[in-house]
Coordinates of N, CA, C and O in Angstrom, one line a residue:
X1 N -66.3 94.5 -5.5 CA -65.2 95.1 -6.3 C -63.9 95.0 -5.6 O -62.9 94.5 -6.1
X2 N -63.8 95.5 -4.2 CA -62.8 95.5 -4.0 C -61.9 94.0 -3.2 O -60.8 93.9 -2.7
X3 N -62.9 93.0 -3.4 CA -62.4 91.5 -3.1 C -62.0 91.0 -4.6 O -61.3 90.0 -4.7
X4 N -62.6 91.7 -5.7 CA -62.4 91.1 -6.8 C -61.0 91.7 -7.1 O -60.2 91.0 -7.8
X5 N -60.5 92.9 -6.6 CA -59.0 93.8 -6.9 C -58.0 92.7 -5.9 O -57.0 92.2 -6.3
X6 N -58.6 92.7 -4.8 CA -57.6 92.0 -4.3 C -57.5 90.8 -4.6 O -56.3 90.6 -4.3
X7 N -58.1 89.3 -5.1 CA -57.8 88.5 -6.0 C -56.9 88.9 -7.0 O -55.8 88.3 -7.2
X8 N -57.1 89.8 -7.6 CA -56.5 90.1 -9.0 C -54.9 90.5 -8.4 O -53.9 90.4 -9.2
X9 N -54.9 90.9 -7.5 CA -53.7 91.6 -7.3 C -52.5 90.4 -6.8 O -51.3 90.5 -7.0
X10 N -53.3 88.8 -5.9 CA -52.6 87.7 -5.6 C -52.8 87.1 -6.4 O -52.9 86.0 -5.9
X11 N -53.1 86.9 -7.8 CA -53.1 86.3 -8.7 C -51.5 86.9 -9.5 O -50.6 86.2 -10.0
X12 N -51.5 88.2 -9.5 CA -49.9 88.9 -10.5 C -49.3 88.3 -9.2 O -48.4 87.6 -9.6
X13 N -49.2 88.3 -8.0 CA -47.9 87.8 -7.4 C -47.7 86.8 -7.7 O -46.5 86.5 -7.4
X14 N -48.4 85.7 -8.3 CA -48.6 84.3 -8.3 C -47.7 84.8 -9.8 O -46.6 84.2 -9.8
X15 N -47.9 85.4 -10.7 CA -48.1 85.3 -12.5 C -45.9 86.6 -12.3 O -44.9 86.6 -13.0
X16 N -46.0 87.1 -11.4 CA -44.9 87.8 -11.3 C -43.9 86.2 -11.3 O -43.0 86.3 -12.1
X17 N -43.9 85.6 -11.0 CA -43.1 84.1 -10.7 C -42.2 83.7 -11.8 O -41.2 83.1 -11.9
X18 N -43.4 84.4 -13.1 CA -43.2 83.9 -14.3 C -42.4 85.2 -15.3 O -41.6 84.8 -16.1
X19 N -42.8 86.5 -15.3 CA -42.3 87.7 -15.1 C -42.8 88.7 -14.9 O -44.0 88.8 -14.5
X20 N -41.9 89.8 -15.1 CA -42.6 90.5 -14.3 C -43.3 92.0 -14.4 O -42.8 93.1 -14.6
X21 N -44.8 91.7 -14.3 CA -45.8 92.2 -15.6 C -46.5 93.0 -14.1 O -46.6 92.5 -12.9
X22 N -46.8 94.6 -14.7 CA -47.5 94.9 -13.7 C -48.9 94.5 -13.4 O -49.5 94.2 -14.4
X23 N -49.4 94.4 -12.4 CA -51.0 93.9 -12.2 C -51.9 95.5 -12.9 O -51.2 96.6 -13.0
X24 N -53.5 95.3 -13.4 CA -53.6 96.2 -14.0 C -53.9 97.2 -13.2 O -53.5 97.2 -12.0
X25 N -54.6 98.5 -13.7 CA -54.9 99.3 -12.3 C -56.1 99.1 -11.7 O -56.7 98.1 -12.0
X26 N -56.7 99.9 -10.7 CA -58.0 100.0 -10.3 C -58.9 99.8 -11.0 O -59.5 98.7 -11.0
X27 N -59.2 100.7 -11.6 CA -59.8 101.4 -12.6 C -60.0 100.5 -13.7 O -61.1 100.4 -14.3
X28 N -59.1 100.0 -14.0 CA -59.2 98.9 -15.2 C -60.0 97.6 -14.9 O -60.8 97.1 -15.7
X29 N -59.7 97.0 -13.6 CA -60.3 96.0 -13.4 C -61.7 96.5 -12.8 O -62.4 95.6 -12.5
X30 N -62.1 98.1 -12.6 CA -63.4 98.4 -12.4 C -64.1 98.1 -13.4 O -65.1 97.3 -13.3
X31 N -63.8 98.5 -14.4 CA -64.1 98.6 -15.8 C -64.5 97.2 -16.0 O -65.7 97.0 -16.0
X32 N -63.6 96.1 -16.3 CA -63.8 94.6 -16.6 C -65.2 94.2 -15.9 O -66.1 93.4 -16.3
X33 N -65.1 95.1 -14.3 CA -66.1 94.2 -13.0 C -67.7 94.6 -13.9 O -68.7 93.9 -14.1
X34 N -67.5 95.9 -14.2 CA -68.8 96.3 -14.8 C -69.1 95.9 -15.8 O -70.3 95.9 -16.1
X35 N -68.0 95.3 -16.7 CA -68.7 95.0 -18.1 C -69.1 93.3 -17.8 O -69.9 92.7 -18.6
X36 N -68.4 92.8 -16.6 CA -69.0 91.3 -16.8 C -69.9 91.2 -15.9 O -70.3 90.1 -15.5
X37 N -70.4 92.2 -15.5 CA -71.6 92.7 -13.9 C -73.0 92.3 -15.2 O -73.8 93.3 -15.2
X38 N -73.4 91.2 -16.1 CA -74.5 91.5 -16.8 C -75.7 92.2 -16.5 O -76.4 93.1 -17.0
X39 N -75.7 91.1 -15.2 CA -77.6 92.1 -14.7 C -77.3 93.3 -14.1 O -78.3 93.9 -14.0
X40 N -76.1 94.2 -13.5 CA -76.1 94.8 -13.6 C -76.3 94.8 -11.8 O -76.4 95.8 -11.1
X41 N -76.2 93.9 -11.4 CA -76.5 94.1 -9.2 C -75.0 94.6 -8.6 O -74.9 94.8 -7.4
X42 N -74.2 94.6 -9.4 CA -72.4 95.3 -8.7 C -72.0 93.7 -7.8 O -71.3 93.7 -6.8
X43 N -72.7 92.6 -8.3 CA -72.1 91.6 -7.8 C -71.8 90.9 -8.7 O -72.4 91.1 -9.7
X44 N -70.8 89.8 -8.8 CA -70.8 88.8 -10.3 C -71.6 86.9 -9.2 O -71.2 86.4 -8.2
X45 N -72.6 86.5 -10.2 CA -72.6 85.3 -9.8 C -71.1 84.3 -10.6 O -69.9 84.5 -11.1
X46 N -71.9 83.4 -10.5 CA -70.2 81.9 -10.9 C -69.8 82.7 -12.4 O -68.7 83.2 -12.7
X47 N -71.0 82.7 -13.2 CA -70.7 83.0 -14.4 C -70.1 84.2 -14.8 O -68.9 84.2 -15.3
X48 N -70.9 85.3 -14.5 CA -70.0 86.4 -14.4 C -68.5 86.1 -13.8 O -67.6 86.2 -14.7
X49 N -68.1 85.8 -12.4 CA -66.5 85.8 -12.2 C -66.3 85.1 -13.2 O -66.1 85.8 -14.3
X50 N -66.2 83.9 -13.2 CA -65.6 83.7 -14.8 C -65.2 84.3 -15.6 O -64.0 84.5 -16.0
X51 N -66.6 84.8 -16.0 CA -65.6 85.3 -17.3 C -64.6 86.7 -17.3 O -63.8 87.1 -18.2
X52 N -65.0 87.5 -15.9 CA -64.0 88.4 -15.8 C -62.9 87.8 -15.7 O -62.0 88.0 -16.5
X53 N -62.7 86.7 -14.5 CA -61.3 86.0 -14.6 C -60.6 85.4 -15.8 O -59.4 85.2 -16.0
X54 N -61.5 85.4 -16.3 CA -61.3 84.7 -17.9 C -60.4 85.8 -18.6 O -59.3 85.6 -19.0
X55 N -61.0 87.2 -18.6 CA -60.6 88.2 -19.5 C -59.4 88.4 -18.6 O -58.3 88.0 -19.1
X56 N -59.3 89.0 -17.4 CA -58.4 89.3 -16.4 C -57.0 88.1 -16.8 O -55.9 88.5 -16.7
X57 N -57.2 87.3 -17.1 CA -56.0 86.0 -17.1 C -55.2 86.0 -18.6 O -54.0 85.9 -18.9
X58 N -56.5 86.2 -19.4 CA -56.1 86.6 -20.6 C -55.1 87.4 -21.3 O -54.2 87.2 -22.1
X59 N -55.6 88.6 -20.5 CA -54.5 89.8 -20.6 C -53.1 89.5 -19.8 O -52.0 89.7 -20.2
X60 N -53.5 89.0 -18.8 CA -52.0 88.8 -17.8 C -51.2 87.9 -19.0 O -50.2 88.5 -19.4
X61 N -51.5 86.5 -19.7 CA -50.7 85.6 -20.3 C -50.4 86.3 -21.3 O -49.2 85.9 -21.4
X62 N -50.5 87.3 -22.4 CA -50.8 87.7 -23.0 C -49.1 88.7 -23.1 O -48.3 88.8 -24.0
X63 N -49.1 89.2 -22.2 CA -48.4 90.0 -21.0 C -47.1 89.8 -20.9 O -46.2 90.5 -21.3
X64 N -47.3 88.6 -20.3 CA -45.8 87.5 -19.8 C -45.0 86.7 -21.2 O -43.9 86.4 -21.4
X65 N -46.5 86.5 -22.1 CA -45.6 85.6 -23.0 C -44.9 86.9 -24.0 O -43.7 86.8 -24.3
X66 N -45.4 87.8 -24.4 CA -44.8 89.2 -24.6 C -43.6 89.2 -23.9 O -42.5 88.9 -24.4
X67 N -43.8 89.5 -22.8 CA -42.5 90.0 -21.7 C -41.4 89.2 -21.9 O -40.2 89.6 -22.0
X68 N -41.9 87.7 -22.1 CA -40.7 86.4 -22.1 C -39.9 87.1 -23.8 O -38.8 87.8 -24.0
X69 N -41.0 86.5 -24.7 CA -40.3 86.7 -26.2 C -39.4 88.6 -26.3 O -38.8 88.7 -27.4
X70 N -39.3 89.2 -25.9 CA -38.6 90.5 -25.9 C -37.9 90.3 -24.9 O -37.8 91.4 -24.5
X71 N -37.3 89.6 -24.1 CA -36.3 89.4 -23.3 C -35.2 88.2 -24.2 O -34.0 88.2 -24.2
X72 N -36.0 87.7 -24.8 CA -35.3 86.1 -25.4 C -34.7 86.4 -26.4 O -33.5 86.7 -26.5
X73 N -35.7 86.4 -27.4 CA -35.5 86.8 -28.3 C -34.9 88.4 -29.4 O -34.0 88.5 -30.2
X74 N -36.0 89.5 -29.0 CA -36.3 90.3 -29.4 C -35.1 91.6 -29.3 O -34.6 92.5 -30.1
X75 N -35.0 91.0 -27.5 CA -33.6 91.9 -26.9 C -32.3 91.3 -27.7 O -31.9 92.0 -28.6
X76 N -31.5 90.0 -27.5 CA -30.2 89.4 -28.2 C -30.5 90.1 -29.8 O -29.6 91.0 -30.0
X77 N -31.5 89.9 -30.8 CA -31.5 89.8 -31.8 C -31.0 91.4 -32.3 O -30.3 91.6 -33.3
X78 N -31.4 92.4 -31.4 CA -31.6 93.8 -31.8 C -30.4 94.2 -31.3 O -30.0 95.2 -32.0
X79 N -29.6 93.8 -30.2 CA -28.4 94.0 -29.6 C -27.2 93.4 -30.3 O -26.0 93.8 -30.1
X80 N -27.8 92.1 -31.6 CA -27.0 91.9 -32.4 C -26.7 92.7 -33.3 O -25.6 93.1 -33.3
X81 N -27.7 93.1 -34.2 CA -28.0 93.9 -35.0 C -27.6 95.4 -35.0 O -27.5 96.1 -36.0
X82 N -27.3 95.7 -33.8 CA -27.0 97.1 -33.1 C -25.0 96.6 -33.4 O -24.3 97.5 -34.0
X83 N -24.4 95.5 -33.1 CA -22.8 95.9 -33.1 C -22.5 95.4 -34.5 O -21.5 95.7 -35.0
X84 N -23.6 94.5 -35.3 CA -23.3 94.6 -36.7 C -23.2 95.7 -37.3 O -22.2 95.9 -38.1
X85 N -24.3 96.8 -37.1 CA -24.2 98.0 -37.6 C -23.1 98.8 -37.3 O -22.8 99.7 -38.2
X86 N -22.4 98.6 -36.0 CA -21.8 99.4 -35.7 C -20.0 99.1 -36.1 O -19.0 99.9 -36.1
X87 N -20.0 97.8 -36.4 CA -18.7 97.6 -37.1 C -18.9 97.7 -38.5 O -17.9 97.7 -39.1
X88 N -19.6 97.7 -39.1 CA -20.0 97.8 -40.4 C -20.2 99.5 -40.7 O -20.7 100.1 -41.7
X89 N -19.7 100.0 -39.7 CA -20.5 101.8 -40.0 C -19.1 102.4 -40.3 O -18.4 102.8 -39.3
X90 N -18.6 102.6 -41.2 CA -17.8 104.1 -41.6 C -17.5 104.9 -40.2 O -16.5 105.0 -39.4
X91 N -18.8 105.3 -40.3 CA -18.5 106.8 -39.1 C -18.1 106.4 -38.2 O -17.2 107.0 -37.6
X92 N -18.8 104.9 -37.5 CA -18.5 104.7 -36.2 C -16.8 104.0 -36.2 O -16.2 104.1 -35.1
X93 N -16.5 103.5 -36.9 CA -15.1 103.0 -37.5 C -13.8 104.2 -37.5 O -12.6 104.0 -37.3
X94 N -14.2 105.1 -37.6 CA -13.2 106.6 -37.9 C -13.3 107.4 -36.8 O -12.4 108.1 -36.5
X95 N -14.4 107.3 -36.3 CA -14.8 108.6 -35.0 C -14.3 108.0 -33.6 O -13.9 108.5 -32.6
X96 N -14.6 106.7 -33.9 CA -14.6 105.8 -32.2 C -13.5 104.7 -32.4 O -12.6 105.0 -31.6
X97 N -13.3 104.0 -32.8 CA -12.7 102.7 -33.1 C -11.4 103.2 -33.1 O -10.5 102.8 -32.3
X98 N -11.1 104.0 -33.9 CA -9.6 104.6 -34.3 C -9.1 105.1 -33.1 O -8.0 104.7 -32.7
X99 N -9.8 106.5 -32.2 CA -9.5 106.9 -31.2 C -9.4 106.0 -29.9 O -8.9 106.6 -29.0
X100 N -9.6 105.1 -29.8 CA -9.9 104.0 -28.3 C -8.0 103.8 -28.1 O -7.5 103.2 -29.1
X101 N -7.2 104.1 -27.2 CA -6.3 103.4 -27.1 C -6.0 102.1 -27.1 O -7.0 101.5 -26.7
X102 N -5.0 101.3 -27.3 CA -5.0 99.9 -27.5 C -4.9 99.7 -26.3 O -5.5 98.6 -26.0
X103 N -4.5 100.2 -25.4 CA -4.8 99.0 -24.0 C -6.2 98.9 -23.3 O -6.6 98.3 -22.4
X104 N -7.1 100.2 -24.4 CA -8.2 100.0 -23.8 C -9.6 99.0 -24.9 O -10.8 99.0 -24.8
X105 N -8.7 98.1 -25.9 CA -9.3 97.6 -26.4 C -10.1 96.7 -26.5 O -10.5 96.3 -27.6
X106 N -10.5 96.2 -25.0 CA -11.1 95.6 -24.7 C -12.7 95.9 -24.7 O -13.7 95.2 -24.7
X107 N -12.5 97.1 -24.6 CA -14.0 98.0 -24.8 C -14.5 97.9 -26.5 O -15.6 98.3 -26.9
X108 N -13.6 97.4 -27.1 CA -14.5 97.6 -28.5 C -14.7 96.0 -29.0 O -15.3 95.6 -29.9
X109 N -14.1 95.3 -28.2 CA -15.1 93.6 -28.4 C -16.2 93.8 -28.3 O -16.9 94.3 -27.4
X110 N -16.7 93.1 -29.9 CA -18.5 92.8 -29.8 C -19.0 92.3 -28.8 O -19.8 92.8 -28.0
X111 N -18.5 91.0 -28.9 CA -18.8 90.2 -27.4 C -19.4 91.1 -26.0 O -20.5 90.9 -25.4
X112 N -18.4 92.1 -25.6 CA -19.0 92.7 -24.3 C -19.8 93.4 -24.8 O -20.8 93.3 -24.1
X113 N -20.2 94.3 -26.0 CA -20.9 95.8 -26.6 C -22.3 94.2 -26.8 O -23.5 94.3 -26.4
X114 N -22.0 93.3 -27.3 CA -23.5 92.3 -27.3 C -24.4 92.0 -26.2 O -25.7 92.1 -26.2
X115 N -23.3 91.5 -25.3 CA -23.6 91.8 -24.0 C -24.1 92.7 -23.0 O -24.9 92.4 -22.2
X116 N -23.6 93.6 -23.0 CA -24.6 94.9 -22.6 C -25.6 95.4 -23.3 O -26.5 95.9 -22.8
X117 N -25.4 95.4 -24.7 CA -26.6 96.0 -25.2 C -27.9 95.4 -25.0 O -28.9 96.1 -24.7
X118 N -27.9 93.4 -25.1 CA -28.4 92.8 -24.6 C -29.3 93.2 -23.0 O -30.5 93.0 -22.7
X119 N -28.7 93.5 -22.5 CA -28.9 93.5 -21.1 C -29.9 94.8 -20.8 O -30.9 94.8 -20.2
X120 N -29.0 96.1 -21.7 CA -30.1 97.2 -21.8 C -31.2 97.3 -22.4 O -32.0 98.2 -22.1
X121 N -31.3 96.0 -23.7 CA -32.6 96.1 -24.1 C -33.6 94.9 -23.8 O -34.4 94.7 -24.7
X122 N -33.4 94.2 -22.7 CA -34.1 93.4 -22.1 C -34.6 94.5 -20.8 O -35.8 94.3 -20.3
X123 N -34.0 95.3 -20.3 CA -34.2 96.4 -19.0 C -35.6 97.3 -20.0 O -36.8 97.2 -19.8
X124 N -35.0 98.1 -21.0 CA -35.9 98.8 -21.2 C -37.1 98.5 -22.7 O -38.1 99.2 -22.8
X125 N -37.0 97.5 -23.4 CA -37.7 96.7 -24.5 C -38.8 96.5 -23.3 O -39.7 97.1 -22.8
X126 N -38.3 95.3 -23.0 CA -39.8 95.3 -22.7 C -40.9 95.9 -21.4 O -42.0 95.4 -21.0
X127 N -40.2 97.0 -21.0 CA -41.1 97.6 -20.4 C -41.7 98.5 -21.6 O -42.8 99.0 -21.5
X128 N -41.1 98.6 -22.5 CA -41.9 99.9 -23.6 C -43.1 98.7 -24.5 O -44.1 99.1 -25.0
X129 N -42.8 97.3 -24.6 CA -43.7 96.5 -25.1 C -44.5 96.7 -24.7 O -45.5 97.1 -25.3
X130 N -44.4 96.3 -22.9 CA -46.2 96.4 -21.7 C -46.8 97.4 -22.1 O -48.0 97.5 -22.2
X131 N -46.0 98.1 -22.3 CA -47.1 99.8 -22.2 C -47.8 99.4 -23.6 O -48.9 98.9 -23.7
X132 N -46.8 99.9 -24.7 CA -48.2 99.8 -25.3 C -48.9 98.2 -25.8 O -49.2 97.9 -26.9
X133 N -49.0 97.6 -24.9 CA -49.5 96.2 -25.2 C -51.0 96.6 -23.8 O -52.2 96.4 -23.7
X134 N -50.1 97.0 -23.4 CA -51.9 97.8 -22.3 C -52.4 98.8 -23.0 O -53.6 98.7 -22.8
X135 N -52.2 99.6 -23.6 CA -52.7 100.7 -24.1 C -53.9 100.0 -25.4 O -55.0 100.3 -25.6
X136 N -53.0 99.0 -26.1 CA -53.7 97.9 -27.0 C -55.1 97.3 -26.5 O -56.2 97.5 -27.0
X137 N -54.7 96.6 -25.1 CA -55.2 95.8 -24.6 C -56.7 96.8 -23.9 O -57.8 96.3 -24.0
X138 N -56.4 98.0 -23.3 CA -57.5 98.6 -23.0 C -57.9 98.8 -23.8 O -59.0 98.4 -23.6
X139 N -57.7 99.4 -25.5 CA -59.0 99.5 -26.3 C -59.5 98.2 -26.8 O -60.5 98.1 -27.5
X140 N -58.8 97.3 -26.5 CA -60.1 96.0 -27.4 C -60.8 96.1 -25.9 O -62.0 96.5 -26.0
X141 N -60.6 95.9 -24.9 CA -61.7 96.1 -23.1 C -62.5 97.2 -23.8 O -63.6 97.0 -23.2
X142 N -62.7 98.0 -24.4 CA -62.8 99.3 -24.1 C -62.6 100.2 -23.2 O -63.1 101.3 -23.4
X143 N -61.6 100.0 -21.9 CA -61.4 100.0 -20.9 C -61.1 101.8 -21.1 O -61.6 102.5 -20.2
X144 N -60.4 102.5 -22.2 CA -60.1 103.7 -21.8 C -61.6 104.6 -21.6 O -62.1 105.2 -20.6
X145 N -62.2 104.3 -23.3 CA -63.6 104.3 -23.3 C -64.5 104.8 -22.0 O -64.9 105.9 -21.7
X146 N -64.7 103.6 -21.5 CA -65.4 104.0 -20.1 C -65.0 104.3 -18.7 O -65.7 104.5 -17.7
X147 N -63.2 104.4 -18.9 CA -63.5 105.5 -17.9 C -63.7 107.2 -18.3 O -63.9 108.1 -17.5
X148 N -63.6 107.4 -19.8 CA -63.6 108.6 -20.1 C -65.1 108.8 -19.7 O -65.4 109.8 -19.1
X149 N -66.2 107.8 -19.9 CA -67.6 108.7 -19.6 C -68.0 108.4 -18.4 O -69.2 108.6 -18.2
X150 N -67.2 107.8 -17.2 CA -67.2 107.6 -16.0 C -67.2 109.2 -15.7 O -68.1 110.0 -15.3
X151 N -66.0 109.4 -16.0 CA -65.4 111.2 -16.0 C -66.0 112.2 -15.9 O -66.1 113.1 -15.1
X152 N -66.7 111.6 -17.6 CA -67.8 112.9 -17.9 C -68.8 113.0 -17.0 O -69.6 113.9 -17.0

């Protein structure tokens, strides 16, 4: 188990290259080791690694191509959508826009408010994706599953 964690762990430095996804935990890849452990000896032959690596690789790609599309796409589109609404808003037009001094009007270009918004929701989008894309990802493993009756 614990040569199979450490594989697993120079495999995400290898898979971080691409972005940057946490490796899973202990516990999780305990879980995987036992469920592809068939006969059950706490060793995997060829077949068994396999297909843990199989599953283990799965999740990571799974992960990254997530991670990529909410950086690319998902962040620009919603950061768009965020200064459309906000010049299109009444409230925000009368409450903020009106008060901004003119020499400070460079603060109310879309362009920069696109731009940062962008930037903030590529920082925090997709870490809130990972999570629950692991939280997903452990119930089809069953991964929460068994450590709860590990527990018990």
């Amino acid at each position: 188990m614990d040569e199979i964690y450490e594989l697993v762990l120079k495999m995400y430095i290898q898979l971080n290259r691409q972005a940057p996804v946490p490796p899973p935990t202990r516990e999780t890849v305990q879980v995987l080791f036992h469920k592809a452990d068939m006969d059950g000896s706490t060793t995997l032959d060829r077949s068994e690694f396999r297909r843990l690596m199989g599953v283990i690789y799965q999740r990571a790609l799974v992960r990254i191509i997530l991670a990529k599309i909410s950086k690319v796409v998902l962040a620009p589109l919603l950061a768009l959508q965020t200064v459309r609404w906000a010049s299109h808003n009444a409230w925000w037009r009368a409450n903020i826009v009106q008060k901004v001094p003119t020499r400070y009007g460079i603060l109310l270009d879309p362009n920069l408010w696109r731009t940062v918004l962008t930037v903030f929701f590529v920082i925090t989008l997709g870490n809130a994706i990972l999570a629950v894309l692991n939280a997903i990802l452990d119930a089809v493993y069953g991964v929460q599953r068994r450590l709860e009756e590990v527990d018990l």
